[in-house]
């Protein structure tokens, strides 16, 4: 039998990421409290000002507050993955029932799903989400974190539900499903014995590519300085600036444009982390696709 | 009859999207800064009122109707149209080449991927396509910008004053949509596999190349054309990121500034929200998406793909 290298590599990468996420903060060289000094005095008469470039002390350099980048990334991994999975799980929790209810391809739900997916497909998701998250009531809401997750999940629910609906509709035309109806299965049994087992592989595969998409979207939003959990920090008399309150990787990207010339390592490593995360999700998705299709002639 | 209905449906849909855009953008945004008594500390406060919302909407439509203009900008006596005329052409210089580049090269890449499947070259086929699609646009942009400034600073690829300033952004913007098209093309070609007409064409002794280009491709083009609009939307997403990161002064860059974020020395600060500019640029983006849809429709008709 042919080895499924995608799935093996995907699981390995996911295991490494999980290890970093859960065990990483307890490693000796990781500064869990994220303390930092903006100015260092390595030897007498010598002064160094943050951001510090990558060196023995700071393996990946430091940010503008003098905090170790490696520690920031490791500690931030949990928040980042939590965010990504919350969004994707919520998205599927809404899209799956909606798509199944529209499986007949006519009636209210089918129309609703189609409309929803078309409504949000003519403007880039980044712009839509950025516009909605910039609404003032959301800017100051105490539970902005959850509202933001709901917004990002909902904007793309239509597209996901539409895919499920299409697959469910195709499935409902298959002879064996029609046979299931004929022998008198009730709708619950139909769902449980006919639709779920056949839709699940595709849903799992899409789940991971969706997670990769969300990782990218969060990165893009961060480049544009739209954060999931943000607060206003007073920078002067009557002036405020936006700051991300969570430790997720997106925070570190925000000054990417300013950091190009002076400190490329600040945006580079978090972006690399997002790339690795997105790549892991994609490889896992591809691996699962190969796994579920292993009985089919390729 | 069928076409008229589909057309009307599309028009209604775009109308709905414009309504949603206007409703979101004209949401009242008056923040009040309240001082905490006795200290220099201040609090930002926000109170929503329906009357203000209604006032915003009526006022905006009145000015649009009276002045025959989409509205004002942060600069005095500069209307949205003036700003659009200034920024949109710079973006169009990127969008059109990038669109054609991604469609044509994407289809070619898809054919390449399909023909090299299962050979040693498939690493550059499916593998590369898949890899490039997994890497976010901002990462490629950052790497490219860093590489360009480090190694070939003399070429001035990042400057907007040269005649070839659109080159780098065009390439950056086109990568993701190109790979998207490549994947759709190769899957759609794969789906045609095993059809009798392919066997007939082969049995006639045509070369593999001729079979793919003349026989399979026209049949496989339908799903590709159906994705034209999403190509444009992906292109717009990349454009926003690339223009912002490169500091290329096009419409997406203007959209970003209109959101109220300005780059200052202390980082980003919340500033003026230019609702009229956002509506104007949103309309242009939708116009481009419609244009992509129209292009796919025209190609479909002219090639008689049903």
Coordinates of C-alpha atoms in Angstrom, one line a residue:
Chain A
X1 CA 0.0 0.0 0.0
X2 CA 1.2 3.5 -0.8
X3 CA 2.3 5.5 2.1
X4 CA 0.3 8.7 2.8
X5 CA 3.2 11.0 3.3
X6 CA 1.0 14.1 3.5
X7 CA -0.9 12.7 6.5
X8 CA 2.3 11.6 8.3
X9 CA 4.1 15.0 7.7
X10 CA 0.9 16.8 8.7
X11 CA 0.5 14.9 11.9
X12 CA 4.2 15.4 12.7
X13 CA 4.0 19.2 12.1
X14 CA 0.8 19.4 14.1
X15 CA 2.4 17.4 17.0
X16 CA 5.3 19.8 17.0
X17 CA 3.0 22.8 17.0
X18 CA 0.9 21.3 19.8
X19 CA 4.0 20.6 21.8
X20 CA 5.2 24.2 21.4
X21 CA 1.7 25.5 22.4
X22 CA 1.3 23.4 25.5
X23 CA 4.7 22.5 26.8
X24 CA 6.6 25.5 25.2
X25 CA 5.9 28.1 27.9
X26 CA 7.4 25.8 30.6
X27 CA 10.7 25.4 28.8
X28 CA 13.7 27.0 30.7
X29 CA 14.7 29.4 27.9
X30 CA 11.2 30.8 27.5
X31 CA 10.3 33.9 29.4
X32 CA 6.7 33.2 30.4
X33 CA 6.1 36.6 31.9
X34 CA 7.3 38.4 28.8
X35 CA 9.4 40.9 30.7
X36 CA 11.7 43.1 28.7
X37 CA 14.2 45.9 29.1
X38 CA 14.2 48.6 26.4
X39 CA 17.8 49.5 27.1
X40 CA 20.6 47.1 27.9
X41 CA 24.1 47.8 29.2
X42 CA 26.1 44.8 28.1
X43 CA 29.4 46.2 29.2
X44 CA 30.6 49.5 30.7
X45 CA 30.1 52.4 28.4
X46 CA 28.1 50.4 25.9
X47 CA 24.4 51.0 25.4
X48 CA 22.0 49.0 23.4
X49 CA 18.5 50.1 22.6
X50 CA 15.6 47.7 21.7
X51 CA 14.8 46.2 19.2
X52 CA 17.8 43.9 19.6
X53 CA 18.8 41.9 16.5
X54 CA 19.0 38.1 16.7
X55 CA 22.0 37.1 18.9
X56 CA 22.9 34.5 21.4
X57 CA 20.8 36.1 24.1
X58 CA 17.8 36.7 21.8
X59 CA 17.7 33.9 19.3
X60 CA 15.1 35.5 17.2
X61 CA 15.8 39.0 18.3
X62 CA 13.6 41.1 20.4
X63 CA 10.6 43.5 19.8
X64 CA 10.5 47.2 20.4
X65 CA 9.9 46.6 24.1
X66 CA 12.9 44.4 24.4
X67 CA 10.9 41.3 24.9
X68 CA 12.3 38.1 23.5
X69 CA 10.7 37.2 20.2
X70 CA 10.9 33.5 20.7
X71 CA 9.1 33.7 24.0
X72 CA 6.5 36.0 22.5
X73 CA 5.9 33.5 19.7
X74 CA 5.7 30.5 22.0
X75 CA 3.5 32.1 24.6
X76 CA 1.3 33.6 21.8
X77 CA 0.8 30.2 20.1
X78 CA -2.1 29.3 22.5
X79 CA -4.0 32.5 21.9
X80 CA -3.5 32.2 18.1
X81 CA -4.7 28.7 17.7
X82 CA -7.6 29.2 20.1
X83 CA -8.7 32.1 18.0
X84 CA -8.4 30.1 14.7
X85 CA -10.2 27.1 16.0
X86 CA -12.9 29.0 17.7
X87 CA -13.7 30.8 14.4
X88 CA -13.6 27.7 12.3
X89 CA -15.6 25.6 14.7
X90 CA -18.3 28.3 15.1
X91 CA -18.4 28.6 11.3
X92 CA -19.0 24.9 10.8
X93 CA -21.5 24.7 13.7
X94 CA -23.7 27.2 11.8
X95 CA -22.9 26.1 8.3
X96 CA -23.4 22.4 8.7
X97 CA -27.1 22.6 9.8
X98 CA -27.8 25.3 7.3
X99 CA -26.3 23.4 4.4
X100 CA -28.1 20.2 5.3
X101 CA -31.4 22.0 5.6
X102 CA -30.9 23.4 2.1
X103 CA -30.0 20.0 0.7
X104 CA -33.3 19.9 -1.3
X105 CA -31.9 22.8 -3.3
X106 CA -35.2 24.6 -3.1
X107 CA -37.1 26.4 -0.4
X108 CA -36.2 29.0 2.1
X109 CA -32.9 27.6 3.5
X110 CA -31.4 26.9 0.1
X111 CA -32.3 30.4 -1.0
X112 CA -30.9 31.9 2.2
X113 CA -27.6 30.0 2.0
X114 CA -27.1 31.0 -1.6
X115 CA -28.0 34.7 -0.9
X116 CA -25.7 34.8 2.1
X117 CA -22.7 33.4 0.2
X118 CA -23.3 35.7 -2.7
X119 CA -23.8 38.8 -0.5
X120 CA -20.4 38.5 1.0
X121 CA -18.6 37.2 -2.1
X122 CA -18.4 40.5 -4.0
X123 CA -16.2 42.4 -1.6
X124 CA -13.0 41.0 -0.2
X125 CA -13.5 39.3 3.2
X126 CA -10.7 41.4 4.7
X127 CA -12.5 44.7 3.8
X128 CA -15.9 43.5 5.0
X129 CA -14.5 42.3 8.3
X130 CA -12.3 45.4 8.8
X131 CA -15.3 47.6 8.1
X132 CA -17.5 45.8 10.6
X133 CA -14.9 45.5 13.3
X134 CA -14.2 49.2 13.0
X135 CA -17.8 50.0 14.0
X136 CA -17.6 52.0 17.2
X137 CA -20.0 49.9 19.3
X138 CA -17.7 47.0 18.7
X139 CA -14.6 49.0 19.3
X140 CA -15.4 49.4 23.0
X141 CA -17.5 46.4 23.7
X142 CA -16.3 44.4 26.7
X143 CA -16.7 41.1 24.9
X144 CA -15.2 42.4 21.6
X145 CA -13.2 39.2 21.4
X146 CA -16.3 37.0 21.1
X147 CA -18.1 39.4 18.9
X148 CA -15.1 39.6 16.5
X149 CA -14.9 35.8 16.4
X150 CA -18.6 35.7 15.6
X151 CA -18.3 38.3 12.9
X152 CA -15.4 36.6 11.1
X153 CA -17.1 33.3 11.4
X154 CA -20.4 34.6 10.1
X155 CA -19.1 36.5 7.1
X156 CA -17.9 33.3 5.5
X157 CA -20.6 31.0 6.8
X158 CA -22.5 31.4 3.5
X159 CA -19.7 30.1 1.4
X160 CA -19.0 27.1 3.6
X161 CA -22.7 26.3 3.9
X162 CA -23.1 26.6 0.1
X163 CA -20.4 24.0 -0.4
X164 CA -22.1 21.6 2.1
X165 CA -25.5 22.2 0.5
X166 CA -24.2 21.4 -2.9
X167 CA -22.6 18.2 -1.8
X168 CA -25.7 17.2 0.2
X169 CA -27.9 17.9 -2.8
X170 CA -25.7 15.7 -5.0
X171 CA -25.8 13.0 -2.4
X172 CA -29.6 13.1 -2.1
X173 CA -29.8 12.2 -5.8
X174 CA -27.7 9.1 -5.4
X175 CA -29.6 5.8 -5.8
X176 CA -28.5 4.4 -2.5
X177 CA -29.8 7.4 -0.6
X178 CA -33.1 7.2 -2.5
X179 CA -33.2 3.6 -1.6
X180 CA -32.8 4.6 2.1
X181 CA -35.8 6.8 1.8
X182 CA -37.8 4.0 0.1
X183 CA -37.2 1.4 2.8
X184 CA -38.7 3.8 5.3
X185 CA -35.9 5.5 7.2
X186 CA -37.0 8.5 9.2
X187 CA -35.1 11.8 8.6
X188 CA -33.0 11.3 11.7
X189 CA -31.8 7.9 10.6
X190 CA -31.3 9.2 7.1
X191 CA -29.0 11.9 8.5
X192 CA -27.2 9.6 10.8
X193 CA -26.7 6.6 8.5
X194 CA -26.6 8.1 5.0
X195 CA -25.7 11.8 5.0
X196 CA -23.1 12.1 7.9
X197 CA -20.9 9.2 6.9
X198 CA -20.7 10.4 3.3
X199 CA -20.3 14.1 4.1
X200 CA -17.9 13.8 7.0
X201 CA -14.7 13.1 5.0
X202 CA -15.2 16.2 2.9
X203 CA -16.1 18.3 5.9
X204 CA -12.9 17.3 7.7
X205 CA -10.8 18.1 4.7
X206 CA -12.5 21.4 4.2
X207 CA -12.2 22.1 8.0
X208 CA -8.4 22.2 7.7
X209 CA -8.3 24.3 4.6
X210 CA -10.7 26.6 6.3
X211 CA -8.4 26.9 9.3
X212 CA -5.5 27.8 7.0
X213 CA -7.7 30.5 5.4
X214 CA -8.6 31.9 8.8
X215 CA -4.9 31.9 9.8
X216 CA -4.2 33.9 6.7
X217 CA -7.1 36.3 7.3
X218 CA -5.9 37.0 10.8
X219 CA -2.5 37.8 9.4
X220 CA -4.0 40.1 6.8
X221 CA -6.1 41.9 9.3
X222 CA -3.1 42.4 11.6
X223 CA -1.2 43.9 8.7
X224 CA -4.0 46.4 8.4
X225 CA -4.0 46.9 12.2
X226 CA -7.4 45.4 12.8
X227 CA -7.2 43.2 15.9
X228 CA -9.6 40.7 17.5
X229 CA -9.2 42.0 21.0
X230 CA -8.0 45.5 21.1
X231 CA -8.0 48.4 23.5
X232 CA -7.3 52.1 23.2
X233 CA -4.2 53.4 24.8
X234 CA -3.8 57.1 25.4
X235 CA -0.7 58.3 23.7
X236 CA -1.0 62.0 24.4
X237 CA -3.6 64.6 25.4
X238 CA -6.6 63.6 23.4
X239 CA -4.9 61.1 21.2
X240 CA -5.4 57.4 21.4
X241 CA -3.9 54.5 19.6
X242 CA -5.1 51.0 19.0
X243 CA -3.3 48.1 20.8
X244 CA -3.9 44.5 20.7
X245 CA -4.5 43.1 24.2
X246 CA -3.9 39.5 23.5
X247 CA -0.5 37.9 22.9
X248 CA -1.4 36.3 19.6
X249 CA 1.0 36.5 16.7
X250 CA -1.0 39.1 14.9
X251 CA 0.1 41.8 17.4
X252 CA 3.7 41.5 16.3
X253 CA 2.9 42.0 12.7
X254 CA 1.2 45.3 13.0
X255 CA 4.2 47.6 12.5
X256 CA 5.4 45.5 9.6
X257 CA 5.8 48.6 7.3
X258 CA 7.9 50.5 9.8
X259 CA 10.0 47.5 10.7
X260 CA 11.1 46.6 7.2
X261 CA 14.2 48.6 7.3
X262 CA 15.1 48.7 10.9
X263 CA 14.0 45.4 12.4
X264 CA 12.9 42.9 9.8
X265 CA 12.9 40.1 12.4
X266 CA 9.9 41.6 14.2
X267 CA 7.3 41.0 11.5
X268 CA 9.2 38.2 9.8
X269 CA 9.1 35.5 12.5
X270 CA 5.4 35.9 13.4
X271 CA 4.6 35.8 9.7
X272 CA 6.7 32.7 9.3
X273 CA 4.8 31.2 12.3
X274 CA 1.5 31.9 10.5
X275 CA 2.9 30.4 7.3
X276 CA 3.9 27.3 9.2
X277 CA 0.5 27.1 10.8
X278 CA -1.3 27.6 7.5
X279 CA 1.0 25.0 5.8
X280 CA 0.3 22.5 8.6
X281 CA -3.4 22.8 8.2
X282 CA -3.2 22.5 4.4
X283 CA -0.9 19.5 4.6
X284 CA -3.3 17.8 7.1
X285 CA -6.2 18.6 4.9
X286 CA -4.5 17.1 1.8
X287 CA -3.4 14.1 3.9
X288 CA -7.0 13.5 5.1
X289 CA -8.3 13.8 1.5
X290 CA -5.8 11.2 0.4
X291 CA -6.7 9.0 3.3
X292 CA -10.4 9.1 2.7
X293 CA -9.9 8.6 -1.1
X294 CA -7.5 5.7 -0.6
X295 CA -9.9 3.1 -2.0
X296 CA -10.5 5.0 -5.1
X297 CA -8.2 4.5 -8.2
X298 CA -6.0 7.5 -8.5
Chain B
X1 CA -35.7 35.0 -20.8
X2 CA -33.4 33.0 -18.7
X3 CA -30.6 35.6 -19.2
X4 CA -32.8 38.5 -18.3
X5 CA -33.8 36.8 -15.0
X6 CA -30.2 36.0 -14.1
X7 CA -29.3 39.6 -15.0
X8 CA -32.0 41.1 -12.9
X9 CA -31.0 38.8 -10.0
X10 CA -27.4 40.0 -10.2
X11 CA -28.5 43.7 -10.3
X12 CA -30.6 43.1 -7.2
X13 CA -27.8 41.4 -5.5
X14 CA -25.3 44.3 -6.2
X15 CA -28.0 46.7 -5.1
X16 CA -28.3 44.9 -1.8
X17 CA -24.5 44.8 -1.3
X18 CA -24.3 48.6 -2.0
X19 CA -27.1 49.1 0.6
X20 CA -25.2 47.0 3.2
X21 CA -22.0 48.9 2.5
X22 CA -23.7 52.3 2.8
X23 CA -25.5 51.2 6.0
X24 CA -22.2 50.0 7.6
X25 CA -20.2 53.0 6.5
X26 CA -22.7 55.6 7.6
X27 CA -23.1 54.1 11.1
X28 CA -22.7 57.0 13.5
X29 CA -19.1 57.1 14.8
X30 CA -19.0 60.1 17.1
X31 CA -16.7 59.3 19.9
X32 CA -16.7 61.6 22.8
X33 CA -13.6 62.1 24.9
X34 CA -14.6 62.5 28.5
X35 CA -12.1 63.6 31.1
X36 CA -11.9 61.9 34.4
X37 CA -12.3 64.7 36.8
X38 CA -9.2 65.8 38.5
X39 CA -6.7 63.9 36.4
X40 CA -5.3 64.1 32.9
X41 CA -6.7 60.7 32.2
X42 CA -9.3 60.5 29.5
X43 CA -11.9 58.0 28.5
X44 CA -13.3 57.4 25.1
X45 CA -17.0 57.0 25.1
X46 CA -19.6 56.0 22.6
X47 CA -23.3 56.4 22.6
X48 CA -25.5 55.1 19.8
X49 CA -28.6 57.0 18.7
X50 CA -31.0 56.1 16.0
X51 CA -31.7 59.8 15.2
X52 CA -28.1 60.4 14.5
X53 CA -28.0 57.3 12.2
X54 CA -31.0 58.6 10.3
X55 CA -29.6 62.0 10.2
X56 CA -26.3 60.6 8.7
X57 CA -28.2 58.7 6.0
X58 CA -30.5 61.5 5.0
X59 CA -27.7 64.1 5.1
X60 CA -25.5 61.9 2.9
X61 CA -28.1 61.2 0.3
X62 CA -29.1 64.9 0.2
X63 CA -25.5 66.0 -0.5
X64 CA -25.2 63.3 -3.1
X65 CA -28.4 64.5 -4.8
X66 CA -27.6 68.2 -4.5
X67 CA -23.9 68.2 -5.4
X68 CA -24.1 65.3 -7.8
X69 CA -21.0 64.0 -6.1
X70 CA -20.3 61.1 -3.8
X71 CA -19.1 63.4 -1.0
X72 CA -16.2 65.2 0.5
X73 CA -12.8 64.0 1.7
X74 CA -10.6 65.0 4.5
X75 CA -9.0 67.6 2.2
X76 CA -10.9 70.8 1.6
X77 CA -12.6 71.2 -1.8
X78 CA -11.4 67.8 -2.9
X79 CA -14.3 65.6 -3.7
X80 CA -14.3 61.8 -3.8
X81 CA -14.3 61.9 -7.6
X82 CA -11.1 63.9 -7.5
X83 CA -9.5 61.4 -5.2
X84 CA -10.7 58.5 -7.2
X85 CA -9.3 60.1 -10.4
X86 CA -6.0 60.4 -8.7
X87 CA -5.7 57.0 -7.0
X88 CA -7.7 54.6 -9.1
X89 CA -5.6 54.8 -12.3
X90 CA -2.5 53.8 -10.3
X91 CA -4.3 50.7 -9.1
X92 CA -5.8 49.9 -12.5
X93 CA -2.2 49.7 -13.8
X94 CA -1.8 46.8 -11.4
X95 CA -5.2 45.2 -11.6
X96 CA -5.5 44.7 -15.3
X97 CA -2.1 43.2 -16.0
X98 CA -2.4 41.1 -12.8
X99 CA -5.8 39.9 -13.9
X100 CA -4.8 38.8 -17.3
X101 CA -1.5 37.4 -16.0
X102 CA -3.2 35.3 -13.4
X103 CA -5.9 34.0 -15.8
X104 CA -3.6 33.1 -18.6
X105 CA -0.5 32.0 -16.7
X106 CA -2.8 30.2 -14.2
X107 CA -4.5 28.2 -17.0
X108 CA -1.0 27.4 -18.4
X109 CA 0.2 26.3 -15.0
X110 CA -2.9 24.2 -14.6
X111 CA -2.2 22.4 -17.9
X112 CA 1.4 22.0 -16.9
X113 CA 0.3 20.5 -13.5
X114 CA -2.1 18.2 -15.3
X115 CA 0.4 16.9 -17.8
X116 CA 3.2 16.5 -15.3
X117 CA 1.1 14.6 -12.9
X118 CA 2.8 11.5 -11.6
X119 CA 6.2 12.4 -13.2
X120 CA 9.3 13.6 -11.5
X121 CA 8.5 17.1 -12.6
X122 CA 5.3 17.1 -10.5
X123 CA 7.2 18.8 -7.7
X124 CA 7.2 21.9 -9.9
X125 CA 3.7 21.2 -11.0
X126 CA 1.1 20.4 -8.3
X127 CA 3.7 20.7 -5.5
X128 CA 4.7 24.3 -6.3
X129 CA 1.1 25.4 -7.0
X130 CA 0.0 23.9 -3.7
X131 CA 2.9 25.4 -1.8
X132 CA 2.5 28.9 -3.2
X133 CA -1.2 28.8 -2.4
X134 CA -0.5 28.0 1.2
X135 CA 1.8 30.9 1.8
X136 CA 0.0 34.1 2.6
X137 CA 0.4 37.1 0.3
X138 CA 1.8 39.3 3.0
X139 CA 4.7 36.9 3.7
X140 CA 5.7 36.8 0.1
X141 CA 5.4 40.6 -0.1
X142 CA 7.6 41.1 2.9
X143 CA 10.2 38.7 1.7
X144 CA 10.2 40.3 -1.7
X145 CA 10.4 43.8 -0.4
X146 CA 13.3 42.9 1.9
X147 CA 15.1 41.1 -0.9
X148 CA 14.7 43.9 -3.3
X149 CA 15.9 46.6 -0.9
X150 CA 18.8 44.4 0.2
X151 CA 20.1 43.1 -3.1
X152 CA 18.9 45.3 -6.0
X153 CA 18.3 48.8 -4.5
X154 CA 19.5 50.5 -7.6
X155 CA 16.6 49.2 -9.7
X156 CA 14.2 51.3 -7.6
X157 CA 11.5 48.7 -7.9
X158 CA 9.7 50.1 -4.9
X159 CA 9.6 53.7 -6.1
X160 CA 6.5 55.0 -7.7
X161 CA 8.2 57.5 -9.8
X162 CA 9.6 55.1 -12.4
X163 CA 7.7 54.0 -15.4
X164 CA 7.9 50.3 -14.3
X165 CA 6.7 50.9 -10.8
X166 CA 3.7 48.7 -11.3
X167 CA 5.9 45.6 -12.0
X168 CA 6.6 44.4 -8.5
X169 CA 3.1 44.9 -7.2
X170 CA 1.6 43.3 -10.2
X171 CA 3.7 40.1 -9.7
X172 CA 2.9 40.1 -6.0
X173 CA -0.8 40.6 -6.5
X174 CA -1.0 38.0 -9.3
X175 CA 0.6 35.1 -7.5
X176 CA -2.3 33.9 -5.3
X177 CA -5.1 34.2 -7.9
X178 CA -2.8 32.5 -10.5
X179 CA -2.3 29.5 -8.3
X180 CA -6.0 29.5 -7.5
X181 CA -6.8 29.3 -11.3
X182 CA -4.0 26.7 -11.8
X183 CA -5.6 24.4 -9.2
X184 CA -9.1 24.7 -10.6
X185 CA -7.8 24.2 -14.2
X186 CA -5.9 21.0 -13.3
X187 CA -8.7 19.5 -11.3
X188 CA -11.2 20.3 -14.0
X189 CA -8.9 18.7 -16.6
X190 CA -8.6 15.7 -14.3
X191 CA -12.3 15.4 -14.2
X192 CA -12.5 15.0 -17.9
X193 CA -10.1 12.0 -17.7
X194 CA -11.5 8.8 -19.1
X195 CA -14.1 10.4 -21.4
X196 CA -14.6 8.7 -24.7
X197 CA -13.9 11.8 -26.8
X198 CA -10.4 11.9 -25.4
X199 CA -9.8 8.3 -26.4
X200 CA -11.2 9.0 -29.8
X201 CA -8.9 12.0 -30.2
X202 CA -5.9 9.9 -29.1
X203 CA -6.8 7.0 -31.4
X204 CA -6.8 9.4 -34.3
X205 CA -3.1 9.8 -33.6
X206 CA -3.0 13.4 -32.4
X207 CA -0.1 14.3 -30.2
X208 CA -0.8 14.5 -26.4
X209 CA -0.3 18.3 -26.6
X210 CA -2.9 18.7 -29.3
X211 CA -5.4 16.5 -27.4
X212 CA -5.0 18.5 -24.3
X213 CA -5.2 22.0 -25.9
X214 CA -7.7 21.4 -28.6
X215 CA -10.0 18.7 -27.1
X216 CA -9.8 18.6 -23.3
X217 CA -9.2 22.3 -22.5
X218 CA -12.3 23.8 -24.1
X219 CA -14.4 21.3 -22.2
X220 CA -12.7 21.9 -18.9
X221 CA -12.9 25.7 -19.2
X222 CA -16.4 26.1 -17.8
X223 CA -15.6 25.7 -14.1
X224 CA -12.6 28.0 -14.6
X225 CA -14.7 30.7 -16.1
X226 CA -17.2 30.3 -13.2
X227 CA -14.4 31.4 -10.8
X228 CA -13.6 34.7 -12.6
X229 CA -15.3 36.8 -9.9
X230 CA -13.6 35.1 -7.1
X231 CA -10.3 35.7 -8.9
X232 CA -11.1 39.4 -8.9
X233 CA -12.0 39.3 -5.2
X234 CA -8.8 37.5 -4.4
X235 CA -6.9 40.0 -6.4
X236 CA -8.5 42.9 -4.5
X237 CA -7.5 41.3 -1.2
X238 CA -3.9 40.9 -2.3
X239 CA -4.0 44.4 -3.7
X240 CA -5.0 45.8 -0.3
X241 CA -2.1 44.1 1.4
X242 CA 0.5 44.7 -1.2
X243 CA -0.4 48.4 -1.7
X244 CA -0.3 49.0 2.0
X245 CA 3.0 47.2 2.6
X246 CA 4.7 48.7 -0.4
X247 CA 3.3 52.1 0.2
X248 CA 2.1 52.1 -3.4
X249 CA -0.4 55.0 -3.6
X250 CA -3.4 53.4 -5.2
X251 CA -7.0 53.1 -4.3
X252 CA -6.6 50.3 -1.7
X253 CA -4.0 52.4 0.0
X254 CA -6.5 55.3 0.0
X255 CA -9.1 53.0 1.4
X256 CA -6.8 52.1 4.2
X257 CA -6.2 55.8 5.1
X258 CA -9.9 56.5 4.8
X259 CA -10.6 53.9 7.5
X260 CA -9.0 56.4 9.9
X261 CA -5.7 54.9 10.4
X262 CA -2.7 57.0 9.7
X263 CA 0.8 56.0 10.1
X264 CA 2.5 58.4 12.5
X265 CA 5.7 58.1 14.4
X266 CA 4.0 56.8 17.5
X267 CA 2.3 54.1 15.6
X268 CA -1.3 54.1 14.5
X269 CA -3.8 56.5 15.8
X270 CA -7.4 56.6 15.3
X271 CA -8.4 59.6 13.2
X272 CA -10.9 60.8 10.6
X273 CA -13.2 58.2 9.1
X274 CA -13.9 59.3 5.6
X275 CA -17.2 57.6 4.8
X276 CA -17.6 59.1 1.3
X277 CA -14.2 57.8 0.2
X278 CA -14.9 54.3 1.5
X279 CA -18.2 54.2 -0.4
X280 CA -16.5 55.5 -3.5
X281 CA -13.7 52.9 -3.4
X282 CA -16.2 50.2 -2.4
X283 CA -18.2 51.0 -5.6
X284 CA -15.0 50.9 -7.7
X285 CA -14.1 47.5 -6.3
X286 CA -17.6 46.2 -7.0
X287 CA -17.5 47.6 -10.5
X288 CA -14.3 45.7 -11.1
X289 CA -15.9 42.5 -9.8
X290 CA -18.8 43.1 -12.1
X291 CA -16.4 43.6 -15.0
X292 CA -14.8 40.3 -14.3
X293 CA -18.2 38.6 -14.3
X294 CA -19.0 40.3 -17.6
X295 CA -15.7 39.1 -19.1
X296 CA -16.4 35.5 -18.1
X297 CA -19.9 35.8 -19.5
X298 CA -18.6 37.2 -22.8
X299 CA -16.0 34.5 -23.1
X300 CA -18.6 31.8 -22.3
X301 CA -20.9 33.1 -25.0
X302 CA -18.2 33.6 -27.6
X303 CA -16.8 30.1 -27.0
X304 CA -20.3 28.6 -26.8
X305 CA -19.7 27.0 -23.4
X306 CA -23.0 26.2 -21.9

